[in-house]
Amino acid sequence: MSKRPGSPSGGTVIKRAKATPPPSNQIAISSSGDKSKGLIRTVQRTSNLEAPIVSLAGAHSNEILSCRFDPTGQNVAACSADRSVSLWRTYPPNTNYGLLSSLTKAPILDLQWSLCSPQLYTVSADHTLLTLDVTTGQRVRKIRAHREIINSVDRTMAGGSGTELVVTGSDDGTVRVWDGGEDGGKNHIAEFEVGCPVTAVCWSADGASVYAAALDNEIHIYDLRKGTQLSTLTGHTDTPTSLSLSPNGSFLLSPSFSSVTLIHDVRPFAPSPTRIHRTLTGAPAGFEHTLLRAAWSRNDGGARVAVGGADRMVCIWDVESGRVVYKLPGHKGTVTSVDFHPKEPIILTSSKDGTMLLGELEPGMVMYTPSHLATVPTVFATIIHLGDSVFLLLHPAMYFAISFQFQQKNLLNRTITAASALATVMGYDYPLMAGKPFVRRY
C-alpha cells in the first residue's frame, strides 16, 4: 500500500506580498470582461465628495428652478415649483437635513444664501420676498415686494452701510432694493423703473450699482446712490435669462433665449466699445423659455463659466479661449441652474427632472496668453521627441497629451524654458499650461 507523498520541505515559510489598498482619493477602473478583469488605470480624485458624481434626489416632487452653495461650500439649497426649499449637506453622507414646504402660494423661482447669517432669501411667483432661518426652519420675514412675478434675487455686503442689501427684479418692470436680514423693514429703500419685465438682477462688485436684464434684450445699469440709469449693455438678440458677476468683478455673464451666452466687460475702461468680451455657444435654450441660471467658477478665480441647456446637459467653457471644456450629461430634463463650489472644483446642477447632481471637475490650471510669455515659469515634464522640433508632453494623470514646439529645450525630464508660442490640446489652440510642475514617473 502506497502512502500519500509528503509536502516538500515541510517547514518552509512562504512570504506573501502585502496588498496595499489604493489611496482614498483614487478610483480603480478595470475592464468589464469576466475572464480578465485587468486594471486599466486609477483616476485621481480632485475633491472631497464621496464619488465623482453624487445625486441629490427625492426631496422635490416638481422641477427645481434654482440651486446654490452656501458661502462656506458645506451646504446646498434648492427651490422648486412645488413651493418648497430643500437643504442638503455637500459632503458625505449628503444628508437632506431640511425641507421647508408650503412656504408660498406659487412656485419659488430663485434663492440666495445670506452672506452674514444662516438665512436664505427666496422670491416666488406670488410676488413675495421671504427671509428663512435655516437653523430653525422658520420664516422670519415676508414682504409683498412686487405687483407681479419676481424672477430674480441677489444680495451684497459691499454697499458701505455695514448691512446686507437685497435686490429683486419682477415682471412688473421694476427693480427694488431692500434691507436684508430679519430686522429689515417692509418698505424698499430704492426703486428703478425699467419699463418692461425684468428677468434677472445682479449687484456690482462695490455694491454701488445694480445690473438688470430685461425683456428688451438689454442689461440696464443703475446707480444706487443717484437713483439713475448709468448705461446699458447690448449684444443679445433675445432676452437674457440670468446674470452672474465674475469673482474679480470685471466681467458679467449672461445667457439668453437665443442660446448665445455673452461675457460683458464691465470695467470702467473697456478695450472694446461693445463691451463684449466673449461670445459663447453650445448650450441650447430650448423652446420652453426657462430662465437658465449661469455661474462662474470660484476656486480658480473665474477661469470657467457654466450654463445648463435644454439638451439636458451642462456646458462649461474656458473663459480665456472661449472653448467648450466640458459637456456634462446625467439629467433627464432641462438643466435649469448651475453653481460652482467656492473652494473645490465641484459643480452643482439642478433640472426639471426634480434632481440635483454634484460633479467633480479637473482643477483649473493657470492659462498663459502670448502677452504673458515673458513671465511663464519653467516646468518639469516628460518629453517624447516626434521629430522636426515637435515634442509630446504627457500629463501626469494621462487624461490628455499636449504637442508643442519650444525655442529653447532640454529634454529627458530636465528643465524646459517655455518661451515659445501656443500648444495644441486635443486639437484646440491653447496657451501652454503651467499651473504646477508636470512630472511623469514610470
XYZ file of N, CA and C in Angstrom, residues 74-304:
693
model
N -20.315 74.126 2.433
C -20.699 72.937 3.186
C -22.151 72.531 2.965
N -22.982 73.458 2.498
C -24.412 73.204 2.369
C -24.912 73.622 0.995
N -26.030 73.007 0.606
C -26.687 73.289 -0.671
C -28.152 73.583 -0.400
N -28.691 74.577 -1.085
C -30.121 74.878 -1.013
C -30.699 74.877 -2.414
N -31.947 74.425 -2.527
C -32.629 74.387 -3.824
C -34.078 74.774 -3.626
N -34.648 75.470 -4.610
C -36.063 75.829 -4.572
C -36.759 75.235 -5.786
N -38.050 74.983 -5.631
C -38.765 74.196 -6.631
C -40.136 74.783 -6.943
N -40.680 74.301 -8.052
C -42.048 74.660 -8.422
C -43.067 74.029 -7.492
N -42.648 73.090 -6.634
C -43.581 72.505 -5.661
C -43.714 73.371 -4.407
N -43.169 74.614 -4.444
C -43.289 75.634 -3.394
C -42.487 75.297 -2.136
N -41.426 74.516 -2.287
C -40.609 74.137 -1.142
C -39.141 74.459 -1.388
N -38.385 74.487 -0.281
C -36.934 74.679 -0.312
C -36.294 73.497 0.402
N -35.315 72.866 -0.233
C -34.616 71.737 0.377
C -33.204 72.144 0.755
N -32.693 71.565 1.849
C -31.356 71.842 2.369
C -30.568 70.542 2.430
N -29.324 70.570 1.948
C -28.504 69.362 1.830
C -27.097 69.631 2.346
N -26.431 68.543 2.781
C -25.008 68.598 3.068
C -24.231 68.307 1.785
N -23.199 69.089 1.532
C -22.390 68.874 0.332
C -21.589 67.587 0.421
N -21.066 67.278 1.593
C -20.148 66.152 1.751
C -20.843 64.967 2.417
N -20.215 63.780 2.367
C -20.851 62.564 2.891
C -21.319 62.766 4.316
N -22.523 62.248 4.635
C -23.362 61.381 3.786
C -24.397 62.125 2.933
N -24.180 63.393 2.610
C -25.077 64.168 1.737
C -26.518 64.150 2.228
N -26.675 64.428 3.507
C -27.988 64.363 4.136
C -28.909 65.477 3.648
N -30.157 65.113 3.389
C -31.208 66.102 3.146
C -31.782 66.474 4.520
N -31.144 67.470 5.167
C -31.454 67.740 6.564
C -32.603 68.716 6.752
N -33.165 69.229 5.666
C -34.278 70.152 5.818
C -35.134 70.235 4.577
N -36.438 70.298 4.759
C -37.377 70.529 3.664
C -38.427 71.513 4.170
N -38.331 72.742 3.703
C -39.263 73.792 4.110
C -40.358 73.860 3.064
N -41.526 73.351 3.405
C -42.597 73.192 2.423
C -43.721 74.189 2.654
N -44.542 74.349 1.612
C -45.723 75.218 1.645
C -45.380 76.629 2.119
N -44.269 77.142 1.638
C -43.844 78.482 2.043
C -44.629 79.570 1.335
N -45.040 79.298 0.110
C -45.710 80.304 -0.711
C -46.942 79.699 -1.372
N -47.662 80.541 -2.116
C -48.845 80.076 -2.835
C -48.547 79.765 -4.297
N -47.299 79.934 -4.702
C -46.903 79.722 -6.099
C -45.450 79.249 -6.118
N -44.946 78.793 -7.273
C -43.566 78.292 -7.355
C -42.536 79.303 -6.863
N -41.513 78.789 -6.173
C -40.380 79.610 -5.746
C -39.370 79.607 -6.887
N -39.043 80.782 -7.409
C -38.282 80.881 -8.655
C -36.785 81.064 -8.457
N -36.362 81.659 -7.349
C -34.934 81.890 -7.150
C -34.650 82.019 -5.663
N -33.390 81.787 -5.289
C -32.980 81.937 -3.894
C -31.515 82.342 -3.829
N -31.130 82.881 -2.668
C -29.745 83.252 -2.390
C -29.474 83.038 -0.905
N -28.264 82.543 -0.597
C -27.825 82.466 0.790
C -27.407 83.856 1.270
N -27.720 84.151 2.523
C -27.232 85.384 3.125
C -25.716 85.302 3.288
N -25.046 86.445 3.194
C -23.596 86.497 3.343
C -23.153 86.699 4.786
N -24.081 87.029 5.674
C -23.692 87.368 7.041
C -24.441 86.587 8.111
N -25.365 85.712 7.736
C -26.127 84.960 8.728
C -26.656 83.676 8.095
N -27.038 82.685 8.901
C -27.577 81.432 8.354
C -29.015 81.602 7.872
N -29.188 82.389 6.839
C -30.513 82.678 6.312
C -30.530 82.551 4.800
N -31.735 82.383 4.268
C -31.969 82.312 2.830
C -32.962 83.387 2.424
N -32.744 83.940 1.238
C -33.721 84.830 0.617
C -34.335 84.093 -0.567
N -35.670 84.095 -0.642
C -36.356 83.446 -1.757
C -37.361 84.415 -2.367
N -37.575 84.269 -3.676
C -38.612 85.046 -4.372
C -39.484 84.071 -5.149
N -40.743 84.449 -5.333
C -41.676 83.493 -5.921
C -42.668 84.171 -6.857
N -43.465 83.332 -7.481
C -44.463 83.813 -8.432
C -45.675 84.422 -7.744
N -45.745 84.369 -6.414
C -46.859 85.018 -5.703
C -46.478 86.421 -5.234
N -45.399 86.986 -5.818
C -44.975 88.377 -5.628
C -44.295 88.622 -4.289
N -43.838 87.579 -3.578
C -43.295 87.757 -2.235
C -41.788 87.519 -2.187
N -41.156 88.224 -1.254
C -39.757 88.023 -0.882
C -39.745 87.490 0.545
N -39.150 86.300 0.743
C -39.111 85.677 2.062
C -37.684 85.637 2.587
N -37.553 85.748 3.911
C -36.294 85.505 4.607
C -36.501 84.298 5.508
N -35.675 83.254 5.326
C -35.828 81.998 6.049
C -34.611 81.746 6.917
N -34.844 81.298 8.155
C -33.769 80.903 9.062
C -33.525 79.407 8.871
N -32.339 79.031 8.374
C -32.096 77.621 8.059
C -31.771 76.805 9.303
N -31.454 77.440 10.431
C -31.179 76.686 11.655
C -32.466 76.235 12.334
N -33.513 77.034 12.224
C -34.795 76.677 12.839
C -35.829 76.219 11.821
N -35.598 76.546 10.555
C -36.578 76.201 9.529
C -37.775 77.121 9.506
N -37.673 78.253 10.192
C -38.803 79.171 10.295
C -38.662 80.344 9.323
N -39.795 80.873 8.912
C -39.827 82.092 8.116
C -39.751 83.284 9.058
N -38.760 84.151 8.860
C -38.580 85.281 9.771
C -39.087 86.588 9.178
N -39.300 86.624 7.861
C -39.835 87.852 7.266
C -40.507 87.520 5.943
N -41.626 88.174 5.687
C -42.344 88.030 4.422
C -42.740 89.416 3.930
N -42.370 89.720 2.681
C -42.675 91.024 2.097
C -43.387 90.812 0.768
N -44.490 91.509 0.582
C -45.096 91.546 -0.752
C -44.320 92.592 -1.545
N -43.291 92.116 -2.239
C -42.264 93.012 -2.767
C -42.632 93.642 -4.100
N -43.465 92.984 -4.915
C -43.795 93.493 -6.249
C -45.262 93.220 -6.558
N -45.689 93.778 -7.682
C -47.070 93.591 -8.126
C -47.227 92.380 -9.041
N -46.097 91.862 -9.534
C -46.126 90.712 -10.441
C -45.091 89.679 -9.998
N -44.930 88.643 -10.831
C -43.982 87.565 -10.553
C -42.574 88.137 -10.342
N -41.887 87.652 -9.308
C -40.496 88.048 -9.047
C -39.590 86.953 -9.610
N -38.719 87.330 -10.536
C -37.906 86.340 -11.240
C -36.527 86.116 -10.648
N -35.990 87.108 -9.934
C -34.584 87.010 -9.537
C -34.323 87.776 -8.252
N -33.296 87.319 -7.514
C -32.887 87.973 -6.276
C -31.367 87.885 -6.158
N -30.760 88.920 -5.576
C -29.322 88.914 -5.302
C -29.070 89.735 -4.047
N -27.896 89.532 -3.423
C -27.571 90.243 -2.184
C -26.113 90.659 -2.202
N -25.767 91.648 -1.371
C -24.399 92.145 -1.278
C -24.143 92.702 0.116
N -22.862 92.658 0.507
C -22.427 93.314 1.744
C -21.491 94.472 1.437
N -21.344 94.814 0.142
C -20.345 95.797 -0.278
C -20.906 97.201 -0.429
N -22.081 97.442 0.084
C -22.698 98.741 -0.122
C -22.140 99.864 0.721
N -21.313 99.552 1.714
C -20.731 100.587 2.559
C -21.553 100.922 3.784
N -22.762 100.364 3.885
C -23.632 100.672 5.021
C -23.421 99.721 6.191
N -22.678 98.640 5.970
C -22.473 97.661 7.028
C -23.598 96.669 7.167
N -24.639 96.807 6.369
C -25.764 95.875 6.388
C -25.883 95.200 5.026
N -26.584 94.098 5.018
C -26.789 93.369 3.770
C -27.927 94.004 2.981
N -27.704 94.187 1.685
C -28.727 94.726 0.797
C -29.190 93.639 -0.157
N -30.488 93.621 -0.425
C -31.103 92.626 -1.302
C -31.775 93.353 -2.456
N -31.606 92.837 -3.675
C -32.245 93.426 -4.849
C -33.123 92.373 -5.511
N -34.287 92.796 -6.009
C -35.222 91.897 -6.682
C -35.652 92.497 -8.012
N -35.958 91.627 -8.971
C -36.451 92.051 -10.277
C -37.718 91.309 -10.629
N -38.693 92.019 -11.219
C -40.029 91.457 -11.374
C -40.598 91.698 -12.769
N -41.654 90.942 -13.068
C -42.402 91.132 -14.311
C -43.148 92.463 -14.345
N -43.255 93.147 -13.205
C -43.932 94.452 -13.207
C -43.033 95.565 -13.752
N -41.827 95.208 -14.198
C -40.934 96.179 -14.818
C -40.120 97.011 -13.856
N -40.037 96.598 -12.595
C -39.279 97.365 -11.604
C -38.173 96.524 -10.978
N -37.157 97.231 -10.511
C -36.079 96.658 -9.700
C -36.116 97.368 -8.357
N -36.164 96.595 -7.262
C -36.271 97.198 -5.936
C -35.165 96.682 -5.023
N -34.710 97.578 -4.139
C -33.639 97.270 -3.198
C -34.211 97.295 -1.787
N -33.787 96.292 -0.969
C -34.323 96.114 0.376
C -33.182 95.964 1.376
N -33.474 96.321 2.638
C -32.563 95.985 3.732
C -32.698 94.498 4.018
N -31.561 93.802 4.141
C -31.593 92.370 4.384
C -31.773 92.032 5.852
N -31.848 90.725 6.122
C -31.986 90.255 7.497
C -33.397 90.373 8.017
N -33.597 89.827 9.215
C -34.935 89.843 9.800
C -35.311 91.203 10.360
N -34.324 92.088 10.546
C -34.609 93.413 11.095
C -34.921 94.440 10.019
N -34.785 94.061 8.746
C -35.083 94.991 7.669
C -36.563 95.320 7.603
N -36.866 96.500 7.160
C -38.264 96.908 7.084
C -38.980 96.289 5.901
N -40.266 96.573 5.796
C -41.080 96.031 4.711
C -41.229 97.003 3.555
N -40.527 98.109 3.611
C -40.553 99.078 2.520
C -39.201 99.086 1.814
N -39.245 99.163 0.487
C -37.998 99.179 -0.269
C -37.286 100.512 -0.064
N -35.955 100.484 -0.176
C -35.160 101.697 0.032
C -34.759 102.342 -1.294
N -34.964 101.649 -2.400
C -34.689 102.215 -3.728
C -35.513 101.460 -4.753
N -35.877 102.157 -5.836
C -36.665 101.535 -6.904
C -36.232 102.113 -8.248
N -36.139 101.230 -9.249
C -35.772 101.649 -10.602
C -36.819 101.126 -11.576
N -37.319 102.008 -12.416
C -38.316 101.643 -13.424
C -37.605 101.268 -14.726
N -37.723 99.997 -15.111
C -37.097 99.523 -16.347
C -38.037 99.721 -17.526
N -39.324 99.514 -17.301
C -40.307 99.718 -18.358
C -40.767 98.457 -19.043
N -40.144 97.328 -18.740
C -40.572 96.029 -19.274
C -40.150 94.960 -18.269
N -40.701 93.743 -18.367
C -40.388 92.701 -17.383
C -38.891 92.474 -17.199
N -38.490 92.336 -15.939
C -37.089 92.110 -15.573
C -36.894 90.620 -15.299
N -35.932 90.017 -15.985
C -35.701 88.574 -15.849
C -34.572 88.231 -14.890
N -33.640 89.166 -14.651
C -32.502 88.860 -13.782
C -31.924 90.140 -13.202
N -31.374 90.029 -11.980
C -30.696 91.156 -11.334
C -29.384 90.666 -10.737
N -28.449 91.608 -10.579
C -27.129 91.270 -10.040
C -26.474 92.536 -9.502
N -25.760 92.406 -8.384
C -25.034 93.533 -7.807
C -23.670 93.688 -8.470
N -23.173 94.920 -8.517
C -21.789 95.158 -8.916
C -20.871 94.784 -7.759
N -19.571 94.724 -8.032
C -18.623 94.288 -7.011
C -18.565 95.246 -5.828
N -18.733 96.544 -6.070
C -18.663 97.522 -4.985
C -20.008 97.815 -4.343
N -21.066 97.172 -4.815
C -22.382 97.383 -4.240
C -22.996 98.724 -4.552
N -22.378 99.495 -5.451
C -22.890 100.823 -5.779
C -23.819 100.811 -6.977
N -23.826 99.716 -7.741
C -24.640 99.639 -8.953
C -25.397 98.323 -8.993
N -26.478 98.329 -9.769
C -27.298 97.141 -9.969
C -27.412 96.877 -11.461
N -27.210 95.621 -11.857
C -27.428 95.198 -13.242
C -28.797 94.532 -13.325
N -29.568 94.876 -14.353
C -30.908 94.315 -14.525
C -31.104 93.910 -15.978
N -31.333 92.619 -16.220
C -31.628 92.122 -17.565
C -33.132 92.151 -17.774
N -33.555 92.549 -18.979
C -34.982 92.761 -19.217
C -35.420 92.179 -20.550
N -36.734 92.250 -20.762
C -37.344 91.680 -21.959
C -36.978 92.448 -23.225
N -36.374 93.614 -23.101
C -35.956 94.389 -24.274
C -34.585 93.955 -24.794
N -34.075 92.823 -24.292
C -32.799 92.222 -24.711
C -31.584 93.009 -24.239
N -31.769 93.946 -23.334
C -30.660 94.756 -22.848
C -30.435 94.530 -21.354
N -29.230 94.876 -20.916
C -28.884 94.837 -19.496
C -28.701 96.278 -19.032
N -29.553 96.715 -18.126
C -29.555 98.096 -17.649
C -28.701 98.204 -16.387
N -27.927 99.280 -16.297
C -27.055 99.510 -15.145
C -27.549 100.752 -14.405
N -27.848 100.589 -13.102
C -28.399 101.685 -12.299
C -27.448 102.039 -11.163
N -27.349 103.327 -10.895
C -26.543 103.844 -9.793
C -27.413 103.922 -8.547
N -27.018 103.186 -7.508
C -27.839 103.123 -6.305
C -27.854 104.461 -5.564
N -26.744 105.181 -5.564
C -26.673 106.433 -4.802
C -27.469 107.551 -5.478
N -27.323 107.664 -6.794
C -28.001 108.739 -7.519
C -29.417 108.361 -7.933
N -29.717 107.058 -7.966
C -31.045 106.626 -8.374
C -31.315 106.794 -9.849
N -30.258 106.777 -10.663
C -30.408 106.986 -12.104
C -29.772 105.836 -12.878
N -30.146 105.754 -14.164
C -29.544 104.745 -15.025
C -28.213 105.259 -15.565
N -27.174 104.435 -15.451
C -25.846 104.820 -15.920
C -25.662 104.519 -17.401
N -25.999 103.299 -17.804
C -25.809 102.879 -19.194
C -26.513 101.549 -19.405
N -26.367 101.001 -20.608
C -26.922 99.685 -20.930
C -25.858 98.855 -21.626
N -25.970 97.540 -21.473
C -25.122 96.586 -22.178
C -25.970 95.913 -23.246
N -25.535 95.987 -24.481
C -26.278 95.415 -25.598
C -25.501 94.245 -26.196
N -26.111 93.594 -27.174
C -25.468 92.475 -27.847
C -26.347 91.260 -27.972
N -27.326 91.123 -27.075
C -28.239 89.982 -27.148
C -29.317 90.231 -28.206
N -29.713 89.167 -28.884
C -30.815 89.237 -29.842
C -32.101 88.678 -29.260
N -32.023 88.157 -28.044
C -33.212 87.683 -27.330
C -32.993 87.922 -25.844
N -34.002 87.636 -25.048
C -33.997 88.012 -23.638
C -32.909 87.299 -22.842
N -32.080 88.021 -22.077
C -31.142 87.373 -21.149
C -31.913 86.657 -20.040
N -31.409 85.496 -19.630
C -32.132 84.680 -18.648
C -31.569 84.786 -17.238
N -30.308 85.171 -17.096
C -29.713 85.329 -15.767
C -28.468 86.195 -15.879
N -27.978 86.657 -14.731
C -26.764 87.468 -14.658
C -25.875 86.926 -13.547
N -24.567 86.892 -13.814
C -23.614 86.433 -12.808
C -22.319 87.216 -12.967
N -21.831 87.790 -11.869
C -20.619 88.606 -11.896
C -19.399 87.738 -11.604
N -18.305 87.996 -12.313
C -17.072 87.233 -12.116
C -16.504 87.503 -10.725
N -15.689 86.582 -10.189
C -15.136 86.784 -8.840
C -14.337 88.071 -8.682
N -13.691 88.546 -9.754
C -12.939 89.798 -9.643
C -13.778 91.027 -9.956
N -15.060 90.836 -10.281
C -15.965 91.949 -10.517
C -15.796 92.662 -11.835
N -15.007 92.091 -12.765
C -14.710 92.780 -14.025
C -15.593 92.355 -15.187
N -16.239 91.187 -15.080
C -16.999 90.662 -16.210
C -18.369 90.168 -15.746
N -19.347 90.287 -16.641
C -20.724 89.904 -16.340
C -21.166 88.834 -17.329
N -21.634 87.711 -16.809
C -22.070 86.573 -17.620
C -23.574 86.621 -17.808
N -24.042 86.435 -19.067
C -25.483 86.486 -19.332
C -25.870 85.525 -20.459
N -26.478 84.379 -20.123
C -27.084 83.530 -21.161
C -28.397 84.136 -21.631
N -28.945 83.623 -22.733
C -30.174 84.210 -23.272
C -31.016 83.155 -23.971
N -32.248 83.551 -24.316
C -33.155 82.664 -25.042
C -32.668 82.363 -26.458
N -31.701 83.098 -26.951
C -31.163 82.856 -28.298
C -30.110 81.760 -28.305
N -29.857 81.139 -27.152
C -28.840 80.087 -27.000
C -27.423 80.629 -27.116
N -27.265 81.939 -27.034
C -25.948 82.575 -27.046
C -25.684 83.159 -25.659
N -24.513 82.845 -25.117
C -24.097 83.372 -23.818
C -23.011 84.417 -24.033
N -23.193 85.589 -23.446
C -22.224 86.671 -23.594
C -21.509 86.934 -22.271
N -20.231 87.283 -22.384
C -19.467 87.792 -21.244
C -19.170 89.257 -21.526
N -19.731 90.137 -20.706
C -19.584 91.578 -20.896
C -18.442 92.106 -20.030
N -17.697 93.030 -20.570
C -16.631 93.705 -19.834
C -17.235 94.912 -19.115
N -17.293 94.852 -17.784
C -17.922 95.932 -17.013
C -16.892 96.755 -16.244
N -15.635 96.656 -16.637
C -14.613 97.516 -16.037
C -14.853 98.973 -16.447
N -14.381 99.929 -15.668
C -14.621 101.344 -16.017
C -14.139 101.706 -17.417
N -12.999 101.128 -17.826
C -12.470 101.407 -19.160
C -12.274 100.080 -19.880
N -13.125 99.810 -20.872
C -13.083 98.550 -21.604
C -12.424 98.762 -22.961
N -11.612 97.800 -23.421
C -10.946 97.960 -24.729
C -11.900 97.914 -25.910
N -13.041 97.210 -25.754
C -13.999 97.101 -26.851
C -15.166 98.059 -26.629
N -15.564 98.824 -27.645
C -16.710 99.738 -27.475
C -18.021 99.004 -27.223
N -18.133 97.759 -27.683
C -19.359 96.983 -27.451
C -19.379 96.356 -26.065
N -18.213 96.334 -25.411
C -18.046 95.718 -24.087
C -18.346 94.219 -24.104
N -18.306 93.564 -25.241
C -18.483 92.112 -25.314
C -17.106 91.467 -25.281
N -16.823 90.755 -24.208
C -15.519 90.114 -24.017
C -15.462 88.747 -24.693
N -16.532 87.951 -24.564
C -16.592 86.635 -25.196
C -18.027 86.349 -25.637
N -18.153 85.637 -26.750
C -19.440 85.120 -27.214
C -19.357 83.604 -27.198
N -20.194 82.962 -26.389
C -20.115 81.524 -26.163
C -21.359 80.834 -26.702
N -21.180 79.720 -27.373
C -22.292 78.915 -27.877
C -22.087 77.464 -27.467
N -23.188 76.712 -27.443
C -23.104 75.300 -27.090
C -24.150 74.845 -26.102
N -24.873 75.793 -25.486
C -25.930 75.453 -24.528
C -27.271 75.904 -25.088
N -28.045 75.014 -25.715
C -29.326 75.410 -26.313
C -30.350 75.789 -25.257
N -31.030 76.906 -25.469
C -32.023 77.381 -24.504
C -33.349 76.644 -24.623
N -33.652 76.085 -25.814
C -34.910 75.374 -25.993
C -36.077 76.309 -26.236
N -37.248 75.711 -26.371
C -38.458 76.482 -26.687
C -39.315 76.759 -25.462
N -38.918 76.259 -24.281
C -39.745 76.393 -23.082
C -39.615 77.759 -22.411
N -38.637 78.563 -22.826
C -38.374 79.877 -22.225
C -38.145 79.768 -20.717
N -37.288 78.823 -20.355
C -36.883 78.667 -18.961
C -35.765 79.652 -18.641
N -35.820 80.267 -17.472
C -34.764 81.191 -17.055
C -33.559 80.384 -16.569
N -32.648 80.073 -17.501
C -31.465 79.274 -17.193
C -30.469 80.123 -16.410
N -29.992 79.597 -15.284
C -29.124 80.356 -14.384
C -27.678 79.877 -14.528
N -26.801 80.812 -14.888
C -25.396 80.512 -15.158
C -24.536 80.837 -13.940
N -23.248 80.439 -14.000
C -22.349 80.678 -12.867
C -20.900 80.726 -13.325
N -20.079 81.398 -12.507
C -18.623 81.439 -12.667
C -17.984 80.458 -11.696
N -16.875 79.846 -12.116
C -16.085 79.053 -11.173
C -15.415 80.003 -10.190
N -15.250 79.527 -8.958
C -14.718 80.409 -7.918
C -13.404 79.912 -7.319
N -13.182 78.610 -7.326
C -11.950 78.101 -6.723
C -10.712 78.424 -7.550
N -10.897 78.761 -8.845
C -9.764 79.090 -9.710
C -9.798 80.544 -10.181
N -10.566 81.380 -9.494
C -10.588 82.795 -9.835
C -11.439 83.158 -11.026
N -12.359 82.275 -11.422
C -13.246 82.585 -12.539
C -12.685 82.201 -13.890
N -11.906 81.122 -13.953
C -11.330 80.673 -15.230
C -12.359 79.997 -16.123
N -13.496 79.544 -15.535
C -14.511 78.833 -16.306
C -15.898 79.376 -15.984
